[in-house]
Coordinates of C-alpha atoms in Angstrom, one line a residue:
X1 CA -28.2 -15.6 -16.3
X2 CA -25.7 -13.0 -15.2
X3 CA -22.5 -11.9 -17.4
X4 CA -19.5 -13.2 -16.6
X5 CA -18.1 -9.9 -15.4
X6 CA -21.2 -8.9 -13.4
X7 CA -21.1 -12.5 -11.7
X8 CA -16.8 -11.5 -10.8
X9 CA -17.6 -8.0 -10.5
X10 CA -20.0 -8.7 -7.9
X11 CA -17.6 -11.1 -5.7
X12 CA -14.9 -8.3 -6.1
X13 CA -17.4 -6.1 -3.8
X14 CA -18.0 -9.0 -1.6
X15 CA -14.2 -9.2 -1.0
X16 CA -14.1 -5.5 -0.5
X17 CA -16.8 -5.7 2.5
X18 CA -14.6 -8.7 3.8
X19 CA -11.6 -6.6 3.8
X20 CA -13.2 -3.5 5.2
X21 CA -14.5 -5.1 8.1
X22 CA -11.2 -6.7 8.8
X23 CA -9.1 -3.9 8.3
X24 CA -11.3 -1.8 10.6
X25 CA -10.9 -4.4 13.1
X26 CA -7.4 -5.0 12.9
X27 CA -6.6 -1.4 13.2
X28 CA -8.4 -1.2 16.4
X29 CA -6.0 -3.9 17.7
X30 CA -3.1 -2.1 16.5
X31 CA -4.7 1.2 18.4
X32 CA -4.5 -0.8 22.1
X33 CA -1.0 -0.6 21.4
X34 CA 0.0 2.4 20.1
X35 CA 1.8 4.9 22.2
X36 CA 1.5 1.9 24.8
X37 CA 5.3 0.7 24.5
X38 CA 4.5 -2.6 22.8
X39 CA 7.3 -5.4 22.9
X40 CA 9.6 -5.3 20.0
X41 CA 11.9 -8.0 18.5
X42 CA 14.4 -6.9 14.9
X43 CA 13.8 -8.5 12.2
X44 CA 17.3 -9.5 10.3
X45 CA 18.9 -7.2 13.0
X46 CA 17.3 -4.0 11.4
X47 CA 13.3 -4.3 10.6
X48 CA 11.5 -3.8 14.1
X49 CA 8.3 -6.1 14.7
X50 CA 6.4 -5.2 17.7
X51 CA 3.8 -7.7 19.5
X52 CA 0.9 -5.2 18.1
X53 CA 1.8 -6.3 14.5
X54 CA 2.0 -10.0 15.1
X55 CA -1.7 -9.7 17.2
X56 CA -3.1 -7.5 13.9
X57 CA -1.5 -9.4 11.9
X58 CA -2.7 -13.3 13.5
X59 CA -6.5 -11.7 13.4
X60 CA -6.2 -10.9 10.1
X61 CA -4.9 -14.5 8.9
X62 CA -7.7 -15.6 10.9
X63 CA -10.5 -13.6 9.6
X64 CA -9.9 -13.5 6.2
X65 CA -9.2 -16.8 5.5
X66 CA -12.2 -18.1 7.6
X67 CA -14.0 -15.9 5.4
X68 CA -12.3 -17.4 1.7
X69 CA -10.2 -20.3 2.9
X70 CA -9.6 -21.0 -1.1
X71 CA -8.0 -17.9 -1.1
X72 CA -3.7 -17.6 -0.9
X73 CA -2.5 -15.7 2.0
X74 CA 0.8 -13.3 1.3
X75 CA 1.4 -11.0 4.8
X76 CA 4.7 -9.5 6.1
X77 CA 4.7 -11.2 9.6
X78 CA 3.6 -14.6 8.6
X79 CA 6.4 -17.3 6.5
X80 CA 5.5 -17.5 2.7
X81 CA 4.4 -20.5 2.0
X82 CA 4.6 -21.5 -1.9
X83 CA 1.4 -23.0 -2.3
X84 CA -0.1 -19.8 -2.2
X85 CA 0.9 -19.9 -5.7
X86 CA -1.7 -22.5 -7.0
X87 CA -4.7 -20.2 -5.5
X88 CA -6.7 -18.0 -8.0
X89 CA -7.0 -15.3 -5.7
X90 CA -4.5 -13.7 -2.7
X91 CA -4.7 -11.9 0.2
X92 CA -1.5 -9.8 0.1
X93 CA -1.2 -7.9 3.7
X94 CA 0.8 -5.8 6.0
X95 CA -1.0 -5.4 9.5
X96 CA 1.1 -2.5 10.4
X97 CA 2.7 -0.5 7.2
X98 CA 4.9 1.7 9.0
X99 CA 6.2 0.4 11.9
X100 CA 8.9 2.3 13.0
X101 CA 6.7 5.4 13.0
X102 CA 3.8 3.5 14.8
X103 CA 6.8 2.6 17.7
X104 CA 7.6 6.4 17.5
X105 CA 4.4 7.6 18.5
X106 CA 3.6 8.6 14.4
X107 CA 0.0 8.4 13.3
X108 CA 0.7 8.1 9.6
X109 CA 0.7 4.1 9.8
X110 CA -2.0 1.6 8.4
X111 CA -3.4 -1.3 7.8
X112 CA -2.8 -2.7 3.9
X113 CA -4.9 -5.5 2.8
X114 CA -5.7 -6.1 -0.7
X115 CA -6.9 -9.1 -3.2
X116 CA -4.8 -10.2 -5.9
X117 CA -5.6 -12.4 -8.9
X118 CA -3.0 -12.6 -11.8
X119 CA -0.8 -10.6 -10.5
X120 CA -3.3 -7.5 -10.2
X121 CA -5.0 -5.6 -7.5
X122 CA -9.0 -6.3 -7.5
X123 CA -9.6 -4.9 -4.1
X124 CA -7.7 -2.9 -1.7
X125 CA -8.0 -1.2 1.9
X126 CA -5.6 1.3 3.8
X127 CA -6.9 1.4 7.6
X128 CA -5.5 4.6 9.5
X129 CA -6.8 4.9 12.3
X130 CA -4.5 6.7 14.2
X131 CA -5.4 9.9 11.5
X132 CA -9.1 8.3 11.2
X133 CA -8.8 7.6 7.5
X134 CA -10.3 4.4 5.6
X135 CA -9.0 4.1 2.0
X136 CA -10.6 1.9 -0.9
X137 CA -10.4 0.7 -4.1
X138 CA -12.5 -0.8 -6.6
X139 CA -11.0 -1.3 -10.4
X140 CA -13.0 0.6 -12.5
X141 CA -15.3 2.6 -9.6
X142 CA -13.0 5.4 -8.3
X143 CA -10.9 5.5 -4.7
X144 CA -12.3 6.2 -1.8
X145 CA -11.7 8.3 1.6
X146 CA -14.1 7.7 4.2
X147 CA -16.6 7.5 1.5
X148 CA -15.5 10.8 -0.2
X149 CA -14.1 10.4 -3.9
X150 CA -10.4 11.7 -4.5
X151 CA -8.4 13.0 -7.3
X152 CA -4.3 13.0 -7.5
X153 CA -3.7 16.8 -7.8
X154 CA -2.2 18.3 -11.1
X155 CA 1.8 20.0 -10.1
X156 CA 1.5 23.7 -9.5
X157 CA 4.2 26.1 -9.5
X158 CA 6.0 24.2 -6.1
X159 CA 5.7 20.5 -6.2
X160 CA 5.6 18.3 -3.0
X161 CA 7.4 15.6 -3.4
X162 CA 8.1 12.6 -1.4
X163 CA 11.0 10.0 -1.1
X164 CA 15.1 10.0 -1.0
X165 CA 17.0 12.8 -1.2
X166 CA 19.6 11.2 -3.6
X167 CA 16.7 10.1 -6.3
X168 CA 14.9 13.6 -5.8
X169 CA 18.4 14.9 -6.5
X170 CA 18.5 12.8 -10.1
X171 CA 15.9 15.4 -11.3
X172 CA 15.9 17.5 -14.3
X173 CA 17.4 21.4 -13.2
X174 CA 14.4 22.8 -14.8
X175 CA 12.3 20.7 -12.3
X176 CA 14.8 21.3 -9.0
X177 CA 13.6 24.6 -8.4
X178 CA 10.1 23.8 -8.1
X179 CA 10.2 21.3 -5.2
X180 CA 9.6 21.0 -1.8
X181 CA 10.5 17.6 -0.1
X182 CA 8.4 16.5 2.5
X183 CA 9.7 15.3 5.3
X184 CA 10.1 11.4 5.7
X185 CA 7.1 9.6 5.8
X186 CA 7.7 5.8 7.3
X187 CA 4.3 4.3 5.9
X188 CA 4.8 3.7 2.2
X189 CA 1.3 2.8 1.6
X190 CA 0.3 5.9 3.2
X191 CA 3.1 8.0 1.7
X192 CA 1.4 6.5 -1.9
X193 CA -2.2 7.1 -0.3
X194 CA -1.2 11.3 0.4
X195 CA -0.7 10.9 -3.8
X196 CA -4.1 9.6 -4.2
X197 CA -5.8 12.0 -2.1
X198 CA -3.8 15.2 -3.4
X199 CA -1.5 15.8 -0.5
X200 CA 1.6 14.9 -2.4
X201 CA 2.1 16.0 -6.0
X202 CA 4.4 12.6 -6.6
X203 CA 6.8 10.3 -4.7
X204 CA 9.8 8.1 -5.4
X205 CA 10.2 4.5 -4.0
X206 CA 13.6 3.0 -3.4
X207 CA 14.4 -0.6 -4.0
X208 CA 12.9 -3.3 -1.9
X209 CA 9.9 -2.2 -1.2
X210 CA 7.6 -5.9 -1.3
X211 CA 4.1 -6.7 -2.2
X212 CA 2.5 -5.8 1.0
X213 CA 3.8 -2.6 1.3
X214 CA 2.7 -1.5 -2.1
X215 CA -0.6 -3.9 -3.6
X216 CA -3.4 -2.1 -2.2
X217 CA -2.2 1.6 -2.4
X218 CA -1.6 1.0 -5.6
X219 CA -5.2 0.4 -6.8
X220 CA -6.6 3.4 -4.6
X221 CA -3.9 5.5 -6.2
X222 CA -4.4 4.0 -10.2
X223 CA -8.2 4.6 -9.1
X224 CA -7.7 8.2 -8.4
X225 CA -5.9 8.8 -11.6
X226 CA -2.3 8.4 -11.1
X227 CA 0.2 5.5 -11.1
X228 CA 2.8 3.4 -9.6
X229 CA 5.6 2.2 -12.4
X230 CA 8.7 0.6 -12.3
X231 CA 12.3 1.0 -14.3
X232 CA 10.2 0.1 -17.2
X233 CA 7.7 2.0 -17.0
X234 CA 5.4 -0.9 -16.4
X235 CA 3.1 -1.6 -13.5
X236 CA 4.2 -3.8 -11.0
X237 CA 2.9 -7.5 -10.5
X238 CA 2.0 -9.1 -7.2
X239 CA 1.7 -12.4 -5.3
X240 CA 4.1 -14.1 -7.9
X241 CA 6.9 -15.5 -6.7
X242 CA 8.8 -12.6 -6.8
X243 CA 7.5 -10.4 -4.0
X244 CA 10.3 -7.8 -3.9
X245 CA 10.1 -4.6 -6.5
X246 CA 13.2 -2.0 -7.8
X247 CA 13.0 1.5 -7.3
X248 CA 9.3 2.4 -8.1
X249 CA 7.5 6.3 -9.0
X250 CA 4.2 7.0 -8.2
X251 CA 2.7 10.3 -9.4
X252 CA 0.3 11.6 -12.4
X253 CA 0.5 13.4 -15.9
X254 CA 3.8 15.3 -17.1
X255 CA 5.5 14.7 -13.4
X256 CA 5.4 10.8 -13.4
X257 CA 7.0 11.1 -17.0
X258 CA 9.7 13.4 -15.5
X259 CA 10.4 11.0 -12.2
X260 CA 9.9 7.5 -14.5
X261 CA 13.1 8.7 -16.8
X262 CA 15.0 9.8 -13.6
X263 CA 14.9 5.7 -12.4
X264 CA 15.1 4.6 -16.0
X265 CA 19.0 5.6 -16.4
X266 CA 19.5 3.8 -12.6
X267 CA 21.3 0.6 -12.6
X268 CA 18.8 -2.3 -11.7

């Protein structure tokens, strides 16, 4: 008889194939819309929805719990319904991360879908396919770019850095001289992806960012040998029933140390 861990090891892939397939899909539904002038609505009168996340995003609902209906179901454009809490394992999902650079014509946007079980990341999927990019995660087996491996980058001389101005200001002097902000990247799942693949040396995260923006970047990017940590230097938790997170870093080696004390000494 299998081990234990072979037997949830083995489902953990099967949920990865799921997700795949339905993140490939839903990104070609995005793609009908994009650069297509898709309706928009405002969500709290300052977070635009447009008509292409709500059709990603209804697929995707449908899919994926057609495919696990024991499974919880955590997305952006649907209402959070609390008895996703009693389910072992969550979907956690944004059907377009970045959507105010997907309305401006951007291509740096993507599809998130992970699964989550206590709190932690088992599987995860970035879709891109405005840049033609397919990020995965497995714990334990490496990240993935369109089946290449990839490697956060060790900090040379300059470091690219990503995130607000007034955090990036909060760094040590000996650091200030050595980085080059990158301009503003409206996908934070892809923003956390560009640390993953090497791209960006580090990034900072200002408060609010929510599960779905962060759950399955964060796995490809822990995979690839960096890390996302909060105020406490602690990795965050998802699907709970606290969905929002502080101001985050995400980075490798002596950098993350450096940006990790620069939002310790922030007020919560």
């Amino acid at each position: 008889m299998p081990e234990l861990d072979q037997v949830i090891s083995a489902g953990v892939r099967e949920d990865l194939a799921v997700l795949r397939d339905a993140a490939r899909e839903a990104g070609a539904i995005a793609m009908r819309y994009f650069g297509n002038n898709p309706q928009v609505w405002m969500k709290g009168g300052t977070s635009p929805v447009s008509e292409a996340d709500h059709a990603a995003d209804a697929y995707l609902r449908q899919t994926l719990l057609a495919a696990r209906p024991g499974y919880g179901w955590l997305s952006e454009e649907t209402a959070d319904n609390p008895a996703r809490l009693a389910a072992r394992r969550t979907f956690v999902v944004d059907p377009i991360d970045g959507t105010r650079g997907f309305l401006e014509g951007l291509r740096s946007w993507c599809v998130s879908v992970a699964v989550v079980e206590d709190g932690r990341t088992l599987a995860g999927v970035l879709e891109c396919p405005a840049t033609q990019e397919t990020y995965w995660a497995l714990p334990g087996e490496g990240a993935f770019l369109n089946g290449r491996r990839i490697a956060a980058r060790r900090p040379a001389a300059t470091v690219d850095i990503g995130g607000p101005k007034p955090l990036i200001g909060l760094m040590p002097a000996e650091w200030r001289g050595r980085l080059n902000r990158v301009p503003h990247i409206p996908s934070l799942a892809y923003r956390l992806a560009m640390v993953a693949n090497g791209a960006l040396d580090a990034t900072f995260v200002k408060p609010n960012a929510h599960d779905w923006d962060i759950a399955a970047a964060d796995l490809i990017l822990c995979e690839a040998g960096g890390a996302l940590l909060d105020q406490n230097g602690r990795a965050p938790r998802y699907a709970g029933e606290v969905i929002r997170h502080g101001a985050l870093v995400a980075g490798s080696g002596e950098l993350l140390a450096v940006l990790s004390g620069v939002i310790a000494g922030l007020d919560s």
